[in-house]
PDB file of C-alpha atoms and ligand atoms in Angstrom:
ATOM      1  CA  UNK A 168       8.204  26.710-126.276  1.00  0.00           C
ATOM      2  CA  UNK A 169       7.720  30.168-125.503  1.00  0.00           C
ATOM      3  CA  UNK A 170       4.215  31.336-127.059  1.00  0.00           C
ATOM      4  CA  UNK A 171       5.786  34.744-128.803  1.00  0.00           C
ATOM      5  CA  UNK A 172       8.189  32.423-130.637  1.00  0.00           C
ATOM      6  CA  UNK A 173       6.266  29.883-132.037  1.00  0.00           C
ATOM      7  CA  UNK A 174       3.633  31.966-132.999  1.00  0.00           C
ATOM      8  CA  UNK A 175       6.543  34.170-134.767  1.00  0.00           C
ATOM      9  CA  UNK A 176       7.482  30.613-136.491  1.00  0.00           C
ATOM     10  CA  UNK A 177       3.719  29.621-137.200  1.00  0.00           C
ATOM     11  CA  UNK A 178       3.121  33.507-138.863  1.00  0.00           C
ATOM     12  CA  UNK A 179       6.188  33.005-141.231  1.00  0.00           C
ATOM     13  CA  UNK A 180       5.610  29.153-142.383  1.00  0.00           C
ATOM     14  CA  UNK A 181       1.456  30.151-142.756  1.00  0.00           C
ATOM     15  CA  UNK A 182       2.528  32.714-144.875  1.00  0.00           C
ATOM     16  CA  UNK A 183       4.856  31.035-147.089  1.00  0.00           C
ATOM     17  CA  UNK A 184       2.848  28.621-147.643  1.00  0.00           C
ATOM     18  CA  UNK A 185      -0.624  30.344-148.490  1.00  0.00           C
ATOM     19  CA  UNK A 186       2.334  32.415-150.948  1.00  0.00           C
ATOM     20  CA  UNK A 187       3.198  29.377-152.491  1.00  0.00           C
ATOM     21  CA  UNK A 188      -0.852  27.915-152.616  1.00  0.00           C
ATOM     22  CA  UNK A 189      -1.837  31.429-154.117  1.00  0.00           C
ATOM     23  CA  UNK A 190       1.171  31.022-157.289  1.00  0.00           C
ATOM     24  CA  UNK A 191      -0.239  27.505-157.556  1.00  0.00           C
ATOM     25  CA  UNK A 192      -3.757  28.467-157.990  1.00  0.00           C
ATOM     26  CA  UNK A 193      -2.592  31.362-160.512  1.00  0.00           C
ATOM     27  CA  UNK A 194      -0.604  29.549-162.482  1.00  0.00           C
ATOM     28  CA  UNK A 195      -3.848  27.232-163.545  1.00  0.00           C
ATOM     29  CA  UNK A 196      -6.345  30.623-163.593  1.00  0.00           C
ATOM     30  CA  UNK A 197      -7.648  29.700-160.320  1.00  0.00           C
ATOM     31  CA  UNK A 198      -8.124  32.438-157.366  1.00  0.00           C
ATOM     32  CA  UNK A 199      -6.216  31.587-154.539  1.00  0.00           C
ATOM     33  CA  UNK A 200      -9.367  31.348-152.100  1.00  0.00           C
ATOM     34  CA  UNK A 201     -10.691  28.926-154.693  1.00  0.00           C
ATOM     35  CA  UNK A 202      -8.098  26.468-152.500  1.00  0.00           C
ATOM     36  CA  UNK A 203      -9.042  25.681-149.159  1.00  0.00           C
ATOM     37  CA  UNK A 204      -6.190  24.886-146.976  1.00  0.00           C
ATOM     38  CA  UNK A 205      -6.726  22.189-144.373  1.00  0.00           C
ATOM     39  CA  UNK A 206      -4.210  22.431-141.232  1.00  0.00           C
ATOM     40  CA  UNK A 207      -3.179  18.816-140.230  1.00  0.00           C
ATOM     41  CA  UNK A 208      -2.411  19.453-136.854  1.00  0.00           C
ATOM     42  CA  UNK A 209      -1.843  15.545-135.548  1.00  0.00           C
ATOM     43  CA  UNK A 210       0.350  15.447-132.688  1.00  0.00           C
ATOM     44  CA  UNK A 211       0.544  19.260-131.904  1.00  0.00           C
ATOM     45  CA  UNK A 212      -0.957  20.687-128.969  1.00  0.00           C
ATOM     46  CA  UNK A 213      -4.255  22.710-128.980  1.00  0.00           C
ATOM     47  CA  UNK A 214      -1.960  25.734-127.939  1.00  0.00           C
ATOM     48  CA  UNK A 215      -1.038  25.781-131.821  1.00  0.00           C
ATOM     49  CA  UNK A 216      -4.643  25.463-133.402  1.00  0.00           C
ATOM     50  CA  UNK A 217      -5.073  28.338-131.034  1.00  0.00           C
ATOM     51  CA  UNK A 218      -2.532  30.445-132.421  1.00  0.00           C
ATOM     52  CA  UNK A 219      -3.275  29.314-136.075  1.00  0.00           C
ATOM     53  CA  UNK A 220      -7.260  30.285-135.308  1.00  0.00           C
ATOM     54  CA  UNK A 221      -5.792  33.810-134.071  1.00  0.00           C
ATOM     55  CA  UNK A 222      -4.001  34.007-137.886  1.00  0.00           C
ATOM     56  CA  UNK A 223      -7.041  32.815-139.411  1.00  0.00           C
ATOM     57  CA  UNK A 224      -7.439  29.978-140.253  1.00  0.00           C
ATOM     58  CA  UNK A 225     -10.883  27.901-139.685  1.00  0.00           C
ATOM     59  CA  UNK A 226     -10.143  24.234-141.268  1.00  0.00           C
ATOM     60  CA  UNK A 227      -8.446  22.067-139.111  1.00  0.00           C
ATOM     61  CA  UNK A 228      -7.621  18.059-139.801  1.00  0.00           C
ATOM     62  CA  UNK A 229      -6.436  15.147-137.761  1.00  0.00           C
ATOM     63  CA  UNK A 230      -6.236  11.419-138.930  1.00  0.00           C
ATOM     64  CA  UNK A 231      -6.979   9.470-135.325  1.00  0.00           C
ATOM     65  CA  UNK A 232     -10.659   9.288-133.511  1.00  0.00           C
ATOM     66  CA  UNK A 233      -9.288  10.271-130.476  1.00  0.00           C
ATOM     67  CA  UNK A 234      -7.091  12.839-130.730  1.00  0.00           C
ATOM     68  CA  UNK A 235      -9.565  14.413-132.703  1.00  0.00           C
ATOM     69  CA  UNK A 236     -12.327  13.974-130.269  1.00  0.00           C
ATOM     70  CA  UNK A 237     -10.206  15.494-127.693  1.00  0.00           C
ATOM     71  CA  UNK A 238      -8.961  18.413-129.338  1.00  0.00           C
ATOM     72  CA  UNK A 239     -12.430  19.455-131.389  1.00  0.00           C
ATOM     73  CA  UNK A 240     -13.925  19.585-127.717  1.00  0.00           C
ATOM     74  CA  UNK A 241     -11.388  21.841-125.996  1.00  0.00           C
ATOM     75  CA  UNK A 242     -11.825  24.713-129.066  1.00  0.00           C
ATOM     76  CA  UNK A 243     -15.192  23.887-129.507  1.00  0.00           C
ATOM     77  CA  UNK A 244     -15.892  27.943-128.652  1.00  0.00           C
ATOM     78  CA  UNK A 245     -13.880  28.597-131.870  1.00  0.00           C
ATOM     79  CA  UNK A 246     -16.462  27.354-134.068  1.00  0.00           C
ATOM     80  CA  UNK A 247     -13.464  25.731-136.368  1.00  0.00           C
ATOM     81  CA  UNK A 248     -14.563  23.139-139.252  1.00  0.00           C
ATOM     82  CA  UNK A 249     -13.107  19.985-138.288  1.00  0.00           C
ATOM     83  CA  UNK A 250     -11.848  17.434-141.000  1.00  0.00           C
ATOM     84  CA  UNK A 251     -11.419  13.733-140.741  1.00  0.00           C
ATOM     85  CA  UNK A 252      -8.127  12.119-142.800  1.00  0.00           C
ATOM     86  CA  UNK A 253      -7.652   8.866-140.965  1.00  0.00           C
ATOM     87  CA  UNK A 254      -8.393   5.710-142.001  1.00  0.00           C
ATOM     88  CA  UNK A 255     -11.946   4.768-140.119  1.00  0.00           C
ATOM     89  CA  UNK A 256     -13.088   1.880-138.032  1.00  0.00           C
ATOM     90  CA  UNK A 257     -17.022   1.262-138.489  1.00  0.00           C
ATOM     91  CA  UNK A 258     -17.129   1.061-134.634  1.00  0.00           C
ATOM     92  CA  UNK A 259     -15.636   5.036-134.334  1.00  0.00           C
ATOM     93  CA  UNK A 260     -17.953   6.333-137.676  1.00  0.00           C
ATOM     94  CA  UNK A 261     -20.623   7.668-135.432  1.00  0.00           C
ATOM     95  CA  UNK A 262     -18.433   8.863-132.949  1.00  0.00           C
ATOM     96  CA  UNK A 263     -16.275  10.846-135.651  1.00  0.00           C
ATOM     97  CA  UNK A 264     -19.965  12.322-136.999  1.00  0.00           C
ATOM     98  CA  UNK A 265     -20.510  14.173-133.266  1.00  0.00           C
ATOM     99  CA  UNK A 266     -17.552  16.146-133.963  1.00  0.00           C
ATOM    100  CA  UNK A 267     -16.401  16.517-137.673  1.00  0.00           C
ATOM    101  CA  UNK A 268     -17.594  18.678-140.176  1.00  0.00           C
ATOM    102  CA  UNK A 269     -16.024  17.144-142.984  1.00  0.00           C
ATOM    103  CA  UNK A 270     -14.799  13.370-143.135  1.00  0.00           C
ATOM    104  CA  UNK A 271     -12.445  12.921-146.229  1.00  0.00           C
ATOM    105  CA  UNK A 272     -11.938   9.074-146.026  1.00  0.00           C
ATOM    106  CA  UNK A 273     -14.747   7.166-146.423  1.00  0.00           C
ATOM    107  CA  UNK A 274     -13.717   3.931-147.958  1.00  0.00           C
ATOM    108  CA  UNK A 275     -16.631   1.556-147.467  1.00  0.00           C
ATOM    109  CA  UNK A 276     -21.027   1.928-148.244  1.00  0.00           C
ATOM    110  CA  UNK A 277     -20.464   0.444-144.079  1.00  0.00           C
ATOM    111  CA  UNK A 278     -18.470   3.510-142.830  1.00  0.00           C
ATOM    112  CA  UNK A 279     -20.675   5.811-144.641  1.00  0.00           C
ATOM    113  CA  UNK A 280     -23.874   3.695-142.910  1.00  0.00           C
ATOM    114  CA  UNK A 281     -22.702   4.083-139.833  1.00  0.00           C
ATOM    115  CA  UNK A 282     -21.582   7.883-140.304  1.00  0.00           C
ATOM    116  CA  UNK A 283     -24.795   8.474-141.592  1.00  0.00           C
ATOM    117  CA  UNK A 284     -26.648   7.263-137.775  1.00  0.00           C
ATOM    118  CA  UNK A 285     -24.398   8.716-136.069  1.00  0.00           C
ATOM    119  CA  UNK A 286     -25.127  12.181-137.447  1.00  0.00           C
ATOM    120  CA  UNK A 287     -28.638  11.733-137.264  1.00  0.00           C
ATOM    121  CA  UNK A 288     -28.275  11.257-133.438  1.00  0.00           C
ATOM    122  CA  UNK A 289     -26.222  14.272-133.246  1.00  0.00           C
ATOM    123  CA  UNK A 290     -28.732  16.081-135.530  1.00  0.00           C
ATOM    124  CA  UNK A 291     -26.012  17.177-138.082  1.00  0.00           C
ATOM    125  CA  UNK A 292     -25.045  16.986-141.510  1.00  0.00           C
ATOM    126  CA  UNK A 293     -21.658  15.965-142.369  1.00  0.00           C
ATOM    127  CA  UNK A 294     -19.463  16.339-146.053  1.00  0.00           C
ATOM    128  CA  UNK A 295     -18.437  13.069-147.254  1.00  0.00           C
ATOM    129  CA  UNK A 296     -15.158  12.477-149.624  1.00  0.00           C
ATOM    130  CA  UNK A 297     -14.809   8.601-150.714  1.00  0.00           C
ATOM    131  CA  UNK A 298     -11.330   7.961-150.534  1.00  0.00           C
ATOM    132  CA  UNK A 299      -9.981   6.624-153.860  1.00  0.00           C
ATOM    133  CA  UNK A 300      -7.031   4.531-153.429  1.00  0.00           C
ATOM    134  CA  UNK A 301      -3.883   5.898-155.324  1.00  0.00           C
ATOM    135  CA  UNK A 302      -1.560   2.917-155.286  1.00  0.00           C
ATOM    136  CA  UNK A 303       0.146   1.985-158.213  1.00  0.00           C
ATOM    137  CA  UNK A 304       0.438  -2.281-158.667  1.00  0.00           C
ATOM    138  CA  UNK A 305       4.288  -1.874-157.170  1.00  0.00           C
ATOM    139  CA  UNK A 306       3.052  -0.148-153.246  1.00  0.00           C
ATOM    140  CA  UNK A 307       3.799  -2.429-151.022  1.00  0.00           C
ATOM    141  CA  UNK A 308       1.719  -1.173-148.577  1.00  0.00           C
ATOM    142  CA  UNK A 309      -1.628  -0.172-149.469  1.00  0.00           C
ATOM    143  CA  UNK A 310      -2.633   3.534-148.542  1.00  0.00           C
ATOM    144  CA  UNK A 311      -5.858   3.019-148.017  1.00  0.00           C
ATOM    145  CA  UNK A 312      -8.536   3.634-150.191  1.00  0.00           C
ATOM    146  CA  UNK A 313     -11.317   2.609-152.279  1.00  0.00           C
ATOM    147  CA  UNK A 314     -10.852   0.575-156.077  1.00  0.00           C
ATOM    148  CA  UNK A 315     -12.374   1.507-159.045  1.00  0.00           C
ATOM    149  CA  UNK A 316     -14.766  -1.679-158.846  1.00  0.00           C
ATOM    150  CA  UNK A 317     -16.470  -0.263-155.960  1.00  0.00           C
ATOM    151  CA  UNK A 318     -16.153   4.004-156.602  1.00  0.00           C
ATOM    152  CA  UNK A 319     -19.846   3.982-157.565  1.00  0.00           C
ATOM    153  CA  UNK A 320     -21.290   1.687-155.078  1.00  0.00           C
ATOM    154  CA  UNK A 321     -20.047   3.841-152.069  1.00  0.00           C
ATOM    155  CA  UNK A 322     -20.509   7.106-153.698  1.00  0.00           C
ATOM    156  CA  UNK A 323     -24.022   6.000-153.986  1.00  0.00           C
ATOM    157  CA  UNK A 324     -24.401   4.983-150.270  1.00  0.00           C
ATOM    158  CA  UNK A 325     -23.091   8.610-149.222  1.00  0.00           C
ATOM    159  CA  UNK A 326     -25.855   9.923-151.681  1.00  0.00           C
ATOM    160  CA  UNK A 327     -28.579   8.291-150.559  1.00  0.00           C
ATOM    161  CA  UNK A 328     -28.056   9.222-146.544  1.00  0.00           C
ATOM    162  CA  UNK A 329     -30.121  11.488-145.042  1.00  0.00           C
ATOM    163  CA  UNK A 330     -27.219  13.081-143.316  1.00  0.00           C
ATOM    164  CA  UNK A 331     -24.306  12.976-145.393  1.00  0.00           C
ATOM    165  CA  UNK A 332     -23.808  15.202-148.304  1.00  0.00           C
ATOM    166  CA  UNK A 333     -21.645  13.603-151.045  1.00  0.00           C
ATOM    167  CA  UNK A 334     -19.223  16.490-151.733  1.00  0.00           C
ATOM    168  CA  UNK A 335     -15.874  14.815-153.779  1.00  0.00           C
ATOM    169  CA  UNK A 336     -13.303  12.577-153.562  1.00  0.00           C
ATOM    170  CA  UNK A 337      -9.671  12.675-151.824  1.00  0.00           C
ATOM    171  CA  UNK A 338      -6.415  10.825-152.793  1.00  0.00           C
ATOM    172  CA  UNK A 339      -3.321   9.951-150.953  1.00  0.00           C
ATOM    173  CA  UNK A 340      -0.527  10.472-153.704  1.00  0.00           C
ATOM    174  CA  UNK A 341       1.885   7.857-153.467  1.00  0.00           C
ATOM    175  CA  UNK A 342       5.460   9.084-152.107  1.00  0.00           C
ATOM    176  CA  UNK A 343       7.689   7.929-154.485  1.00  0.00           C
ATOM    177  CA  UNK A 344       6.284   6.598-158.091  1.00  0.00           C
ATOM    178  CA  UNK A 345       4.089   8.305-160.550  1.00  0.00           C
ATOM    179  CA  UNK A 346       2.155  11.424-159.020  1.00  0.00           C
ATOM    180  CA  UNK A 347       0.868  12.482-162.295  1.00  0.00           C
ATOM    181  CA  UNK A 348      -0.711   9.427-162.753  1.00  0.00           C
ATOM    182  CA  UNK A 349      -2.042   9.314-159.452  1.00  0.00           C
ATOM    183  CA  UNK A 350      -3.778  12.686-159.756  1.00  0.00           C
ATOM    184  CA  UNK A 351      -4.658  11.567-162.875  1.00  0.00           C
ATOM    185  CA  UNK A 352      -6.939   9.343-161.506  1.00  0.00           C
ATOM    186  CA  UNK A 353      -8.511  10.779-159.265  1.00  0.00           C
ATOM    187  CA  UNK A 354      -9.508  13.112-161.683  1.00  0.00           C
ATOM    188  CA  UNK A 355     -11.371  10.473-163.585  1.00  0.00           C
ATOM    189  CA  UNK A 356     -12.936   9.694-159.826  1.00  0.00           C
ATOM    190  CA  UNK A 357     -14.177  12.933-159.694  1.00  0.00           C
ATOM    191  CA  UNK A 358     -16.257  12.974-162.925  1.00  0.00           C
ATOM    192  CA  UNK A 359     -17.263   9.427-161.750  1.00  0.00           C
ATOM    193  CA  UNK A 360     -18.393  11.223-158.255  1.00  0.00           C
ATOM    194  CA  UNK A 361     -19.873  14.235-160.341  1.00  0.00           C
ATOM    195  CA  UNK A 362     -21.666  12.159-162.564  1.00  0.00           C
ATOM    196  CA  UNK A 363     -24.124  11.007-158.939  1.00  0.00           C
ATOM    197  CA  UNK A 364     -23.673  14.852-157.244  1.00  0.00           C
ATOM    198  CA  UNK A 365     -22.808  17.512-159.554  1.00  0.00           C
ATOM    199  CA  UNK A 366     -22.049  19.407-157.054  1.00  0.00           C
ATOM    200  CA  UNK A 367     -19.540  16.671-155.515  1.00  0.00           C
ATOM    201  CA  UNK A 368     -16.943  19.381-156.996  1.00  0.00           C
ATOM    202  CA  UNK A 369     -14.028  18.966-153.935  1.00  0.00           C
ATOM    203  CA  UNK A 370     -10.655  17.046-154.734  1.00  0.00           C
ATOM    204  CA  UNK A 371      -9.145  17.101-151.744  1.00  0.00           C
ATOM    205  CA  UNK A 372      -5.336  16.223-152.802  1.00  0.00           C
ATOM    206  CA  UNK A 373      -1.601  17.234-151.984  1.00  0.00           C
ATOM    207  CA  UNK A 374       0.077  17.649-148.393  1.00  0.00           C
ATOM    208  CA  UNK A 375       3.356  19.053-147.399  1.00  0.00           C
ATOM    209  CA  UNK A 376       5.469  17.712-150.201  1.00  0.00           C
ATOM    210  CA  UNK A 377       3.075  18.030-153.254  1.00  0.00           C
ATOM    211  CA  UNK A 378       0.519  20.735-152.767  1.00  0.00           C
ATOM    212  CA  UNK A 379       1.593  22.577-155.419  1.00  0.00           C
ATOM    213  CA  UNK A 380       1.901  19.749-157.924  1.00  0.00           C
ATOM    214  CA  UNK A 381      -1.843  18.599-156.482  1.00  0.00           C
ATOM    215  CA  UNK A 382      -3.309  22.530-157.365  1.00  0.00           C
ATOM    216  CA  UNK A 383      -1.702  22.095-160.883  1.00  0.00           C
ATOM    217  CA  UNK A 384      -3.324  18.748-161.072  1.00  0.00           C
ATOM    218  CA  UNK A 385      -7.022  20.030-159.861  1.00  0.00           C
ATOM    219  CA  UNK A 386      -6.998  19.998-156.208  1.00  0.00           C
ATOM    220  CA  UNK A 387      -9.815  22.278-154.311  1.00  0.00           C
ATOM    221  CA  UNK A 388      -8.320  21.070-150.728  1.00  0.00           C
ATOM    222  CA  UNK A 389      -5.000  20.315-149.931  1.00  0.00           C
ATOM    223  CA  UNK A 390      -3.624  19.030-146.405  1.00  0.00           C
ATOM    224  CA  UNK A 391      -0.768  20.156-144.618  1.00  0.00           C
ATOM    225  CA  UNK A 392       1.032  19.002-141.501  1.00  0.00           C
ATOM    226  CA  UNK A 393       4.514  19.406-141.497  1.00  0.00           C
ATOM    227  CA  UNK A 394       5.182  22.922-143.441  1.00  0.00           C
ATOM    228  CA  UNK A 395       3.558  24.735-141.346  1.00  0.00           C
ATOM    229  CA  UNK A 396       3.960  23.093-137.950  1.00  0.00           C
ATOM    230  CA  UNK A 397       7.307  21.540-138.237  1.00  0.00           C
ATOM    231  CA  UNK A 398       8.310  17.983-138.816  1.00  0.00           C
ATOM    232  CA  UNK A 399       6.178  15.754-136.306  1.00  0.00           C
ATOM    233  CA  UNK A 400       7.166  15.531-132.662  1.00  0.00           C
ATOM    234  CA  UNK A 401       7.553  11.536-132.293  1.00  0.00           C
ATOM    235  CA  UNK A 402       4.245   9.808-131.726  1.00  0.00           C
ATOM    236  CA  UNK A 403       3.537   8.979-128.115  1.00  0.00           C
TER     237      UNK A 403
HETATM  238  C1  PLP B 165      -0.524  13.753-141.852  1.00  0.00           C
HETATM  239  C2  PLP B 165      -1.432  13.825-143.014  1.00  0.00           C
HETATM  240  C3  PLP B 165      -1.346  14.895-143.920  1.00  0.00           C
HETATM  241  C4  PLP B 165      -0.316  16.018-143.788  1.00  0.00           C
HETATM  242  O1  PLP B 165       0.963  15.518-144.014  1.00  0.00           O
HETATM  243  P1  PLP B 165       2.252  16.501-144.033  1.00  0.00           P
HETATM  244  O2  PLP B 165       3.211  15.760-144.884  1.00  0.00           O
HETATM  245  O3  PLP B 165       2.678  16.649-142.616  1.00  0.00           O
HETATM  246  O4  PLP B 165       1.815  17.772-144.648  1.00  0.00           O
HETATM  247  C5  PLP B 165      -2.232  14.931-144.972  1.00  0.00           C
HETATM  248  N1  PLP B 165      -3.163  13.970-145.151  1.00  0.00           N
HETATM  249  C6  PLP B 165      -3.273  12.924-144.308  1.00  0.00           C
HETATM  250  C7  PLP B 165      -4.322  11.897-144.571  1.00  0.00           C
HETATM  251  C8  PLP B 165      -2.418  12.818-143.219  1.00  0.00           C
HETATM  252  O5  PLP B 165      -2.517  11.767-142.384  1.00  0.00           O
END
């Protein structure tokens, strides 16, 4: 596409929806910068994290080792805070530490081991979320995710590593079902999390089709893909 147009299209959906985050945040007496807005930019090229940089924005997600890996290298003049949303295997954690800055799904005391050497090797520090699940007893297929049984235990293991920082929690609402419920929940997770870190304060909650509802529910973060950079080209 030509690079006048879509950054034309990028401007217009970036603003609509920092508009919309903004009424969110006011509507619960929150200032509007008191959201972070993470751009998930999973299969889009590099040429559009470049153009979103130029509008200003500094957090960037993506949910697969590689592509991140890839991508974080080519901008890494841009000095952009990279954030990990995919599901992790233990054998990529200290991979995903050379790169990301934050890493909101961290699901097992084992991922946030093996996070925790690989960021010592790399000499950096890294923000942890633990992943709570979300799923209500009727998903069919689970969205990943951590139970209640084991919140504490791996909220503990991020707070005792040298080089993680345990900084909040982060939900996948489920798509259909019970949202309020849902964020609900991982409300309760949070004072769970706060109760180890006080200052474990992010809830990083809400994408494309419920950031607003996720603000309204206490969401510090929320992650968006698709209404800002279009509905996803199909995966190769
Ligand atoms: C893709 C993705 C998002 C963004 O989804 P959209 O619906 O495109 O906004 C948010 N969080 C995670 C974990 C994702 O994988």
């Amino acid at each position: 596409m030509n690079g006048d147009l879509r950054r034309a299209e990028l401007t217009s959906a970036l603003t609509g929806v920092s508009e919309r985050i903004a009424s969110a945040a006011r509507v619960v007496d929150r200032q509007p910068q008191d959201i972070t807005l993470v751009v998930v930019t999973k299969s889009w090229p590099v040429s559009d994290i470049r153009l979103l940089h130029e509008l200003g924005v500094r957090d960037f997600a993506e949910n697969r080792h590689q592509d991140a890996e890839t991508k974080a290298t080519e901008v890494a003049e841009l000095g952009l805070r990279w954030h990990f949303v995919g599901q992790i295997q233990s054998n990529k954690a200290a991979r995903i530490a050379s790169y990301a800055d934050v890493v909101h799904s961290v699901d097992s005391a084992r991922v946030a081991r093996r996070l925790d050497l690989g960021a010592h090797k790399h000499d950096r520090e890294i923000d942890c979320l633990v992943q709570v699940s979300l799923d209500d007893e009727t998903a069919q297929v689970g969205r990943g995710g951590v139970g209640w049984a084991d919140l504490e235990a791996v909220a503990i293991a991020i707070h005792s590593a040298g080089a993680l920082r345990l900084a909040g929690v982060m939900g996948l609402a489920p798509a259909a079902g019970d949202r309020a419920s849902a964020y609900q929940r991982l409300g309760e997770a949070s004072r769970a999390v706060r109760s180890i870190a006080p200052s474990a304060m992010v809830v990083s909650a809400g994408m494309s089709g419920d950031f607003e509802a996720a603000i309204l529910a206490g969401a510090t973060h929320v992650r968006v893909g698709s209404a800002i950079l279009g509905e996803r080209p199909a995966l190769r």
